[in-house]
mmCIF file of C-alpha atoms and ligand atoms in Angstrom:
data_model
loop_
_atom_site.group_PDB
_atom_site.id
_atom_site.type_symbol
_atom_site.label_atom_id
_atom_site.label_comp_id
_atom_site.label_asym_id
_atom_site.label_seq_id
_atom_site.Cartn_x
_atom_site.Cartn_y
_atom_site.Cartn_z
ATOM 1 C CA MET T 1 70.561 192.548 4.893
ATOM 2 C CA SER T 2 68.435 195.443 6.063
ATOM 3 C CA GLU T 3 70.115 198.529 4.544
ATOM 4 C CA LYS T 4 73.273 199.070 2.540
ATOM 5 C CA VAL T 5 74.074 202.499 1.207
ATOM 6 C CA ALA T 6 76.783 204.427 -0.629
ATOM 7 C CA THR T 7 76.964 207.901 -2.152
ATOM 8 C CA VAL T 8 79.330 208.798 -4.964
ATOM 9 C CA ARG T 9 80.246 211.794 -7.054
ATOM 10 C CA THR T 10 81.085 211.599 -10.747
ATOM 11 C CA HIS T 11 81.687 214.202 -13.428
ATOM 12 C CA ALA T 12 80.373 214.596 -16.946
ATOM 13 C CA ASN T 13 82.746 213.861 -19.784
ATOM 14 C CA ILE T 14 82.794 215.411 -23.233
ATOM 15 C CA ALA T 15 84.173 213.343 -26.101
ATOM 16 C CA LEU T 16 86.891 215.012 -28.147
ATOM 17 C CA ALA T 17 86.813 211.996 -30.491
ATOM 18 C CA LYS T 18 83.199 210.829 -30.657
ATOM 19 C CA TYR T 19 81.493 207.511 -29.990
ATOM 20 C CA TRP T 20 78.471 207.041 -32.255
ATOM 21 C CA GLY T 21 77.309 203.540 -33.196
ATOM 22 C CA LYS T 22 77.478 200.060 -31.701
ATOM 23 C CA ALA T 23 79.527 197.027 -32.702
ATOM 24 C CA ASP T 24 77.276 194.827 -30.557
ATOM 25 C CA ILE T 25 73.855 196.126 -29.565
ATOM 26 C CA ALA T 26 73.045 193.473 -26.960
ATOM 27 C CA ARG T 27 76.327 193.962 -25.100
ATOM 28 C CA ASN T 28 76.494 197.697 -25.864
ATOM 29 C CA LEU T 29 79.999 197.630 -27.317
ATOM 30 C CA PRO T 30 81.011 200.746 -29.281
ATOM 31 C CA ALA T 31 81.664 200.595 -33.033
ATOM 32 C CA VAL T 32 84.365 203.270 -32.903
ATOM 33 C CA PRO T 33 87.073 204.352 -30.457
ATOM 34 C CA SER T 34 86.427 207.530 -28.487
ATOM 35 C CA LEU T 35 88.461 209.842 -26.260
ATOM 36 C CA SER T 36 86.985 212.249 -23.729
ATOM 37 C CA LEU T 37 87.783 214.907 -21.186
ATOM 38 C CA THR T 38 86.169 214.602 -17.744
ATOM 39 C CA LEU T 39 84.903 217.960 -16.437
ATOM 40 C CA ALA T 40 85.364 219.178 -12.871
ATOM 41 C CA GLY T 41 82.495 221.659 -13.132
ATOM 42 C CA MET T 42 79.639 219.314 -14.119
ATOM 43 C CA ARG T 43 78.850 216.961 -11.294
ATOM 44 C CA THR T 44 76.454 214.146 -10.518
ATOM 45 C CA THR T 45 75.858 212.989 -6.951
ATOM 46 C CA THR T 46 74.106 209.644 -6.511
ATOM 47 C CA GLU T 47 73.070 207.709 -3.450
ATOM 48 C CA VAL T 48 72.146 204.025 -3.797
ATOM 49 C CA ARG T 49 70.328 202.481 -0.849
ATOM 50 C CA PHE T 50 69.590 198.752 -0.953
ATOM 51 C CA THR T 51 66.817 198.114 1.545
ATOM 52 C CA SER T 52 64.605 195.139 2.286
ATOM 53 C CA GLU T 53 61.664 197.567 2.620
ATOM 54 C CA LEU T 54 61.357 197.877 -1.175
ATOM 55 C CA ALA T 55 59.358 195.622 -3.521
ATOM 56 C CA ALA T 56 61.017 197.138 -6.631
ATOM 57 C CA ASP T 57 63.858 199.482 -7.555
ATOM 58 C CA GLU T 58 63.155 203.220 -7.439
ATOM 59 C CA LEU T 59 64.902 206.043 -9.289
ATOM 60 C CA TRP T 60 64.629 209.675 -8.195
ATOM 61 C CA LEU T 61 66.262 212.499 -10.108
ATOM 62 C CA SER T 62 66.422 215.858 -8.301
ATOM 63 C CA GLY T 63 63.586 214.725 -6.027
ATOM 64 C CA LYS T 64 61.286 213.525 -8.857
ATOM 65 C CA PRO T 65 60.470 209.843 -9.454
ATOM 66 C CA GLN T 66 61.636 208.548 -12.852
ATOM 67 C CA PRO T 67 59.420 205.704 -14.055
ATOM 68 C CA GLY T 68 59.601 203.951 -17.454
ATOM 69 C CA LYS T 69 62.760 203.735 -19.551
ATOM 70 C CA PRO T 70 65.194 205.522 -17.182
ATOM 71 C CA LEU T 71 64.116 203.253 -14.312
ATOM 72 C CA GLU T 72 64.387 200.158 -16.523
ATOM 73 C CA ARG T 73 67.952 201.049 -17.504
ATOM 74 C CA ALA T 74 68.934 201.747 -13.903
ATOM 75 C CA SER T 75 67.304 198.539 -12.728
ATOM 76 C CA LYS T 76 69.179 196.485 -15.307
ATOM 77 C CA LEU T 77 72.483 197.845 -14.053
ATOM 78 C CA LEU T 78 71.456 197.288 -10.420
ATOM 79 C CA SER T 79 70.537 193.684 -11.246
ATOM 80 C CA GLU T 80 73.981 193.050 -12.679
ATOM 81 C CA VAL T 81 75.581 194.346 -9.499
ATOM 82 C CA ARG T 82 73.125 192.327 -7.371
ATOM 83 C CA ALA T 83 74.070 189.183 -9.304
ATOM 84 C CA LEU T 84 77.786 189.811 -8.634
ATOM 85 C CA ALA T 85 77.087 190.305 -4.918
ATOM 86 C CA GLY T 86 74.602 187.421 -4.666
ATOM 87 C CA VAL T 87 71.800 189.546 -3.203
ATOM 88 C CA ARG T 88 68.200 190.194 -4.284
ATOM 89 C CA THR T 89 67.386 193.354 -2.360
ATOM 90 C CA PHE T 90 65.968 196.289 -4.340
ATOM 91 C CA ALA T 91 67.428 199.765 -4.206
ATOM 92 C CA ARG T 92 66.299 203.365 -3.999
ATOM 93 C CA VAL T 93 68.511 205.558 -6.190
ATOM 94 C CA ARG T 94 68.557 209.311 -5.567
ATOM 95 C CA SER T 95 70.573 211.360 -8.012
ATOM 96 C CA HIS T 96 71.220 215.002 -8.696
ATOM 97 C CA ASN T 97 73.014 216.767 -11.557
ATOM 98 C CA ASP T 98 74.221 220.315 -11.122
ATOM 99 C CA PHE T 99 73.743 220.924 -14.893
ATOM 100 C CA PRO T 100 70.816 220.431 -17.393
ATOM 101 C CA THR T 101 69.746 216.794 -17.792
ATOM 102 C CA ALA T 102 69.129 214.791 -21.003
ATOM 103 C CA SER T 103 69.880 217.657 -23.340
ATOM 104 C CA GLY T 104 73.205 216.595 -24.819
ATOM 105 C CA LEU T 105 75.223 217.626 -21.780
ATOM 106 C CA ALA T 106 76.410 214.106 -21.029
ATOM 107 C CA SER T 107 74.119 213.585 -18.028
ATOM 108 C CA SER T 108 73.599 209.902 -18.838
ATOM 109 C CA ALA T 109 77.371 209.409 -18.767
ATOM 110 C CA SER T 110 77.953 210.772 -15.280
ATOM 111 C CA GLY T 111 74.620 209.323 -14.125
ATOM 112 C CA PHE T 112 75.291 205.694 -15.064
ATOM 113 C CA ALA T 113 78.922 205.984 -13.923
ATOM 114 C CA ALA T 114 77.699 207.159 -10.513
ATOM 115 C CA LEU T 115 75.041 204.468 -10.338
ATOM 116 C CA ALA T 116 77.509 201.684 -11.144
ATOM 117 C CA LEU T 117 80.075 202.815 -8.588
ATOM 118 C CA ALA T 118 77.539 203.556 -5.842
ATOM 119 C CA ALA T 119 75.851 200.154 -6.269
ATOM 120 C CA VAL T 120 79.222 198.360 -6.192
ATOM 121 C CA LYS T 121 80.313 200.261 -3.071
ATOM 122 C CA ALA T 122 76.979 199.876 -1.285
ATOM 123 C CA LEU T 123 77.184 196.106 -1.675
ATOM 124 C CA ASP T 124 80.863 196.057 -0.581
ATOM 125 C CA LEU T 125 82.097 194.513 -3.810
ATOM 126 C CA ARG T 126 85.865 194.816 -4.120
ATOM 127 C CA LEU T 127 86.115 195.447 -7.849
ATOM 128 C CA PRO T 128 88.903 197.342 -9.616
ATOM 129 C CA LEU T 129 87.671 200.643 -11.095
ATOM 130 C CA GLU T 130 88.273 199.193 -14.556
ATOM 131 C CA ARG T 131 85.646 196.531 -13.843
ATOM 132 C CA VAL T 132 83.209 199.239 -12.719
ATOM 133 C CA THR T 133 83.757 201.022 -16.060
ATOM 134 C CA ALA T 134 82.588 197.825 -17.814
ATOM 135 C CA LEU T 135 79.367 197.779 -15.746
ATOM 136 C CA ALA T 136 78.756 201.446 -16.584
ATOM 137 C CA ARG T 137 79.581 200.864 -20.262
ATOM 138 C CA ALA T 138 76.972 198.124 -20.570
ATOM 139 C CA ALA T 139 74.356 200.679 -19.419
ATOM 140 C CA SER T 140 75.625 203.626 -21.490
ATOM 141 C CA ALA T 141 78.959 203.417 -23.280
ATOM 142 C CA SER T 142 80.029 207.006 -22.643
ATOM 143 C CA ALA T 143 79.461 206.385 -18.906
ATOM 144 C CA ALA T 144 82.537 204.145 -18.800
ATOM 145 C CA ARG T 145 84.656 207.236 -19.468
ATOM 146 C CA SER T 146 83.202 209.231 -16.521
ATOM 147 C CA LEU T 147 84.743 207.008 -13.856
ATOM 148 C CA TYR T 148 88.225 208.307 -14.585
ATOM 149 C CA GLY T 149 89.364 211.894 -14.373
ATOM 150 C CA GLY T 150 91.297 213.693 -17.090
ATOM 151 C CA TYR T 151 91.618 212.229 -20.580
ATOM 152 C CA VAL T 152 90.007 208.827 -21.068
ATOM 153 C CA GLU T 153 89.570 206.403 -23.967
ATOM 154 C CA LEU T 154 87.081 203.696 -24.811
ATOM 155 C CA LEU T 155 88.304 201.628 -27.738
ATOM 156 C CA ALA T 156 86.086 200.044 -30.395
ATOM 157 C CA SER T 157 84.435 196.877 -29.030
ATOM 158 C CA ALA T 158 86.169 197.466 -25.680
ATOM 159 C CA GLU T 159 84.632 196.190 -22.451
ATOM 160 C CA HIS T 160 86.160 198.910 -20.288
ATOM 161 C CA ALA T 161 87.546 202.445 -20.461
ATOM 162 C CA THR T 162 91.205 203.326 -19.892
ATOM 163 C CA ARG T 163 92.924 206.441 -18.615
ATOM 164 C CA VAL T 164 94.976 208.253 -21.274
ATOM 165 C CA ALA T 165 96.331 211.067 -19.083
ATOM 166 C CA PRO T 166 95.450 212.542 -15.677
ATOM 167 C CA PRO T 167 93.719 215.957 -15.427
ATOM 168 C CA GLU T 168 96.957 217.816 -14.646
ATOM 169 C CA HIS T 169 98.594 216.520 -17.856
ATOM 170 C CA TRP T 170 96.978 219.288 -19.891
ATOM 171 C CA PRO T 171 94.718 221.678 -17.935
ATOM 172 C CA LEU T 172 92.639 223.017 -20.820
ATOM 173 C CA THR T 173 89.411 224.913 -20.187
ATOM 174 C CA MET T 174 86.079 223.665 -21.525
ATOM 175 C CA LEU T 175 83.396 226.308 -22.037
ATOM 176 C CA VAL T 176 79.888 224.998 -22.542
ATOM 177 C CA ALA T 177 77.583 227.349 -24.406
ATOM 178 C CA VAL T 178 74.133 226.299 -23.174
ATOM 179 C CA THR T 179 71.538 227.019 -25.867
ATOM 180 C CA SER T 180 68.440 225.348 -24.391
ATOM 181 C CA GLU T 181 67.255 223.999 -21.042
ATOM 182 C CA ALA T 182 64.878 221.516 -22.709
ATOM 183 C CA ALA T 183 65.399 217.761 -22.881
ATOM 184 C CA LYS T 184 66.227 216.545 -26.390
ATOM 185 C CA ASP T 185 63.711 214.664 -28.572
ATOM 186 C CA THR T 186 65.930 211.766 -29.584
ATOM 187 C CA GLY T 187 68.311 210.226 -27.073
ATOM 188 C CA SER T 188 71.744 209.008 -28.117
ATOM 189 C CA THR T 189 70.889 205.298 -27.996
ATOM 190 C CA ASP T 190 67.954 205.663 -30.405
ATOM 191 C CA GLY T 191 69.762 208.287 -32.464
ATOM 192 C CA MET T 192 72.782 206.125 -33.182
ATOM 193 C CA GLN T 193 70.638 203.087 -34.004
ATOM 194 C CA HIS T 194 68.570 205.184 -36.401
ATOM 195 C CA THR T 195 71.764 206.526 -38.006
ATOM 196 C CA ALA T 196 73.223 203.021 -38.376
ATOM 197 C CA ARG T 197 70.003 201.747 -39.981
ATOM 198 C CA THR T 198 69.230 204.583 -42.374
ATOM 199 C CA SER T 199 72.245 206.808 -43.061
ATOM 200 C CA PRO T 200 74.339 206.096 -46.162
ATOM 201 C CA TYR T 201 77.169 207.975 -44.424
ATOM 202 C CA TYR T 202 77.227 205.796 -41.327
ATOM 203 C CA ALA T 203 79.682 203.293 -42.855
ATOM 204 C CA SER T 204 82.042 206.139 -43.807
ATOM 205 C CA TRP T 205 81.845 207.503 -40.261
ATOM 206 C CA VAL T 206 82.793 204.112 -38.794
ATOM 207 C CA THR T 207 85.646 203.743 -41.282
ATOM 208 C CA ASP T 208 87.121 207.193 -40.645
ATOM 209 C CA ALA T 209 86.536 207.550 -36.869
ATOM 210 C CA PRO T 210 89.638 205.535 -35.841
ATOM 211 C CA ARG T 211 91.890 207.919 -37.809
ATOM 212 C CA LEU T 212 90.347 210.943 -36.087
ATOM 213 C CA PHE T 213 90.610 209.221 -32.704
ATOM 214 C CA ALA T 214 94.337 208.509 -33.308
ATOM 215 C CA GLU T 215 94.894 212.122 -34.274
ATOM 216 C CA VAL T 216 93.080 213.418 -31.174
ATOM 217 C CA LYS T 217 94.993 211.028 -28.927
ATOM 218 C CA ALA T 218 98.382 211.954 -30.390
ATOM 219 C CA ALA T 219 97.568 215.661 -30.006
ATOM 220 C CA VAL T 220 96.463 215.186 -26.383
ATOM 221 C CA LEU T 221 99.597 213.250 -25.500
ATOM 222 C CA ALA T 222 101.787 215.883 -27.206
ATOM 223 C CA LYS T 223 99.693 218.763 -25.746
ATOM 224 C CA ASP T 224 99.551 220.180 -29.267
ATOM 225 C CA PHE T 225 96.474 222.436 -29.587
ATOM 226 C CA GLU T 226 97.050 223.198 -33.268
ATOM 227 C CA ARG T 227 96.919 219.512 -34.037
ATOM 228 C CA LEU T 228 94.033 218.828 -31.661
ATOM 229 C CA ALA T 229 91.606 221.486 -32.918
ATOM 230 C CA PRO T 230 90.953 220.271 -36.481
ATOM 231 C CA ALA T 231 90.673 216.631 -35.403
ATOM 232 C CA VAL T 232 88.179 217.451 -32.610
ATOM 233 C CA GLU T 233 86.000 219.510 -34.939
ATOM 234 C CA GLN T 234 86.130 216.944 -37.729
ATOM 235 C CA SER T 235 85.165 214.133 -35.375
ATOM 236 C CA ALA T 236 82.081 216.054 -34.196
ATOM 237 C CA LEU T 237 81.077 217.256 -37.646
ATOM 238 C CA ALA T 238 81.605 213.853 -39.311
ATOM 239 C CA MET T 239 79.391 212.299 -36.627
ATOM 240 C CA HIS T 240 76.733 214.955 -37.247
ATOM 241 C CA ALA T 241 77.078 214.488 -41.025
ATOM 242 C CA SER T 242 76.143 210.824 -40.560
ATOM 243 C CA MET T 243 73.063 211.903 -38.549
ATOM 244 C CA LEU T 244 72.073 214.590 -41.057
ATOM 245 C CA ALA T 245 72.050 211.985 -43.832
ATOM 246 C CA ALA T 246 69.783 209.626 -41.850
ATOM 247 C CA SER T 247 66.161 209.214 -42.947
ATOM 248 C CA PRO T 248 64.408 211.081 -41.470
ATOM 249 C CA ALA T 249 67.320 213.381 -40.722
ATOM 250 C CA LEU T 250 68.524 213.740 -37.157
ATOM 251 C CA ILE T 251 69.241 217.433 -36.649
ATOM 252 C CA TYR T 252 70.459 218.448 -33.208
ATOM 253 C CA PHE T 253 71.715 221.867 -34.327
ATOM 254 C CA ARG T 254 69.649 224.928 -33.450
ATOM 255 C CA PRO T 255 70.285 228.436 -34.826
ATOM 256 C CA ALA T 256 72.278 229.192 -31.652
ATOM 257 C CA THR T 257 74.467 226.130 -32.298
ATOM 258 C CA LEU T 258 75.543 227.598 -35.641
ATOM 259 C CA ALA T 259 75.972 231.057 -34.111
ATOM 260 C CA VAL T 260 78.479 229.615 -31.619
ATOM 261 C CA ILE T 261 80.328 227.701 -34.350
ATOM 262 C CA GLU T 262 80.625 230.993 -36.257
ATOM 263 C CA THR T 263 81.893 232.776 -33.137
ATOM 264 C CA VAL T 264 84.625 230.154 -32.642
ATOM 265 C CA ARG T 265 85.690 230.410 -36.268
ATOM 266 C CA ASP T 266 85.791 234.216 -36.025
ATOM 267 C CA LEU T 267 87.916 234.017 -32.882
ATOM 268 C CA ARG T 268 90.320 231.682 -34.644
ATOM 269 C CA ARG T 269 90.587 233.970 -37.658
ATOM 270 C CA ALA T 270 91.492 236.748 -35.207
ATOM 271 C CA GLY T 271 94.262 234.599 -33.706
ATOM 272 C CA THR T 272 92.698 232.978 -30.617
ATOM 273 C CA ALA T 273 93.158 229.199 -30.380
ATOM 274 C CA ALA T 274 89.767 227.581 -29.766
ATOM 275 C CA CYS T 275 87.855 224.599 -31.112
ATOM 276 C CA PHE T 276 84.311 223.313 -30.727
ATOM 277 C CA THR T 277 82.573 220.000 -30.321
ATOM 278 C CA ILE T 278 78.851 219.150 -30.317
ATOM 279 C CA ASP T 279 77.082 216.080 -28.945
ATOM 280 C CA ALA T 280 73.535 214.801 -29.443
ATOM 281 C CA GLY T 281 72.044 218.134 -28.448
ATOM 282 C CA PRO T 282 72.100 221.839 -29.342
ATOM 283 C CA HIS T 283 74.873 223.010 -26.992
ATOM 284 C CA VAL T 284 78.394 223.764 -28.133
ATOM 285 C CA LYS T 285 81.426 222.859 -26.062
ATOM 286 C CA VAL T 286 84.462 225.026 -26.738
ATOM 287 C CA LEU T 287 87.971 224.021 -25.778
ATOM 288 C CA VAL T 288 90.528 226.752 -25.086
ATOM 289 C CA GLU T 289 93.791 227.362 -23.283
ATOM 290 C CA PRO T 290 93.117 228.806 -19.788
ATOM 291 C CA LYS T 291 94.773 232.134 -20.743
ATOM 292 C CA ASP T 292 92.082 232.706 -23.412
ATOM 293 C CA ALA T 293 89.107 231.489 -21.366
ATOM 294 C CA ALA T 294 87.826 234.897 -20.193
ATOM 295 C CA LEU T 295 87.868 236.443 -23.681
ATOM 296 C CA VAL T 296 86.252 233.421 -25.347
ATOM 297 C CA ARG T 297 83.653 233.095 -22.611
ATOM 298 C CA GLU T 298 82.618 236.691 -23.041
ATOM 299 C CA ARG T 299 82.300 236.250 -26.834
ATOM 300 C CA LEU T 300 80.288 233.039 -26.508
ATOM 301 C CA ALA T 301 77.916 234.658 -24.013
ATOM 302 C CA ARG T 302 77.148 237.344 -26.606
ATOM 303 C CA ALA T 303 76.355 234.891 -29.439
ATOM 304 C CA PRO T 304 72.633 235.015 -30.324
ATOM 305 C CA GLY T 305 70.639 232.326 -28.499
ATOM 306 C CA VAL T 306 73.249 231.453 -25.883
ATOM 307 C CA LEU T 307 71.547 231.264 -22.475
ATOM 308 C CA ARG T 308 74.659 230.954 -20.358
ATOM 309 C CA VAL T 309 78.198 229.640 -20.459
ATOM 310 C CA LEU T 310 79.552 227.010 -18.061
ATOM 311 C CA GLU T 311 83.286 226.874 -17.491
ATOM 312 C CA SER T 312 85.215 223.835 -16.415
ATOM 313 C CA ALA T 313 88.702 222.512 -15.895
ATOM 314 C CA PRO T 314 89.602 218.822 -16.297
ATOM 315 C CA GLY T 315 87.954 216.841 -13.509
ATOM 316 C CA PRO T 316 89.053 214.056 -11.156
ATOM 317 C CA ASP T 317 88.204 210.357 -10.812
ATOM 318 C CA ALA T 318 84.832 209.370 -9.416
ATOM 319 C CA SER T 319 84.829 209.439 -5.622
ATOM 320 C CA VAL T 320 82.914 207.890 -2.760
ATOM 321 C CA LEU T 321 81.442 210.519 -0.417
ATOM 322 C CA PRO T 322 81.292 210.118 3.348
ATOM 323 C CA GLN T 323 77.861 209.024 4.591
ATOM 324 C CA GLY T 324 75.592 211.573 6.178
ATOM 325 C CA ALA T 325 76.215 214.562 3.929
ATOM 326 C CA PRO T 326 74.046 214.061 0.804
ATOM 327 C CA GLU T 327 72.586 217.571 1.106
ATOM 328 C CA VAL T 328 72.523 218.055 -2.683
ATOM 329 C CA LEU T 329 70.181 215.137 -3.324
ATOM 330 C CA SER T 330 66.770 216.555 -2.560
HETATM 331 C C1 DP6 E 401 77.155 212.000 -28.886
HETATM 332 O O1 DP6 E 401 76.832 206.806 -24.368
HETATM 333 O O2 DP6 E 401 74.671 208.119 -24.454
HETATM 334 O O3 DP6 E 401 77.640 211.892 -26.550
HETATM 335 O O4 DP6 E 401 75.729 203.752 -25.139
HETATM 336 O O5 DP6 E 401 73.515 204.096 -26.187
HETATM 337 O O6 DP6 E 401 73.912 204.954 -23.879
HETATM 338 P P1 DP6 E 401 74.536 204.645 -25.227
HETATM 339 O O7 DP6 E 401 74.968 206.056 -25.846
HETATM 340 P P2 DP6 E 401 75.681 207.293 -25.162
HETATM 341 O O8 DP6 E 401 76.203 208.069 -26.447
HETATM 342 C C2 DP6 E 401 77.005 209.220 -26.359
HETATM 343 C C3 DP6 E 401 77.119 209.839 -27.696
HETATM 344 C C4 DP6 E 401 77.800 211.178 -27.759
HETATM 345 C C5 DP6 E 401 79.288 211.049 -28.087
HETATM 346 C C6 DP6 E 401 80.206 210.587 -26.990
HETATM 347 O O9 DP6 E 401 79.962 210.876 -25.800
HETATM 348 O O10 DP6 E 401 81.216 209.956 -27.326
#
């Protein structure tokens, strides 16, 4: 083999029912079921090029080399795909996100999903997408959910993600109030391990998460916003409560995070249906019906500390791009 290459596009996903904690650390199996929405507006483009010129794997993000931990994680996933294909060639990975990276905006999810699919396609492996979700999940569990569009679940201890409903089932709008451009201090993998080890509330989180997941799933299937909103918020806040009780505490909230929460609660008191969710970072993601998106967006943009607001509809499945047009990669 001299060169084998594929370029894919994936989309970030935001969990409406959160994954936080592992049932099996070595295999990276989640301790709780989660359900997410894939977002059309937050995209990762990744090219994987296996070439006999290389003496080791390389990872480039937006034109910058990524040594250390990120490269190790990528290389591990590449090695799994190499083993399936029976090849030993190293790969150069070039990836680009059109949204802030490593700050709680789900960049690892779309990133590892893209890497898994691009590696599989480059090496001409004929695997069902479900099998690709298992490869992505082993690298980063939330990544399994980014291979499908629309509403997607990853059950507790599950190997692979499953589609719950396609994007057109319920075209809600997700508004992302960006409160910082900085990378976060504690990544999700370390954060959830720290929570599991030191938080007295972690066990309660794991016990209660399946109930919240079931509630979120039922509300999504019934397209019932009034039922969805409290379950989404409780899932996020219960997850954060387990982090806040860790020792030392894991606090991802910034003053702007609370300002946006307050704005959403004010909007609701005034009769606008909206609910928030927060991941391992300071941003707040707000779910609304499309008819209310403009009003809510304008209010979020005015909340103190909000830098900008991204707007997104439900996104599609991961896709393979035609060769020769990776203009967004450099
Ligand atoms: C808060 O999938 O990044 O975004 O499996 O260790 O890579 P690893 O963790 P990761 O955790 C995501 C946590 C979350 C919630 C969610 O997306 O469900």
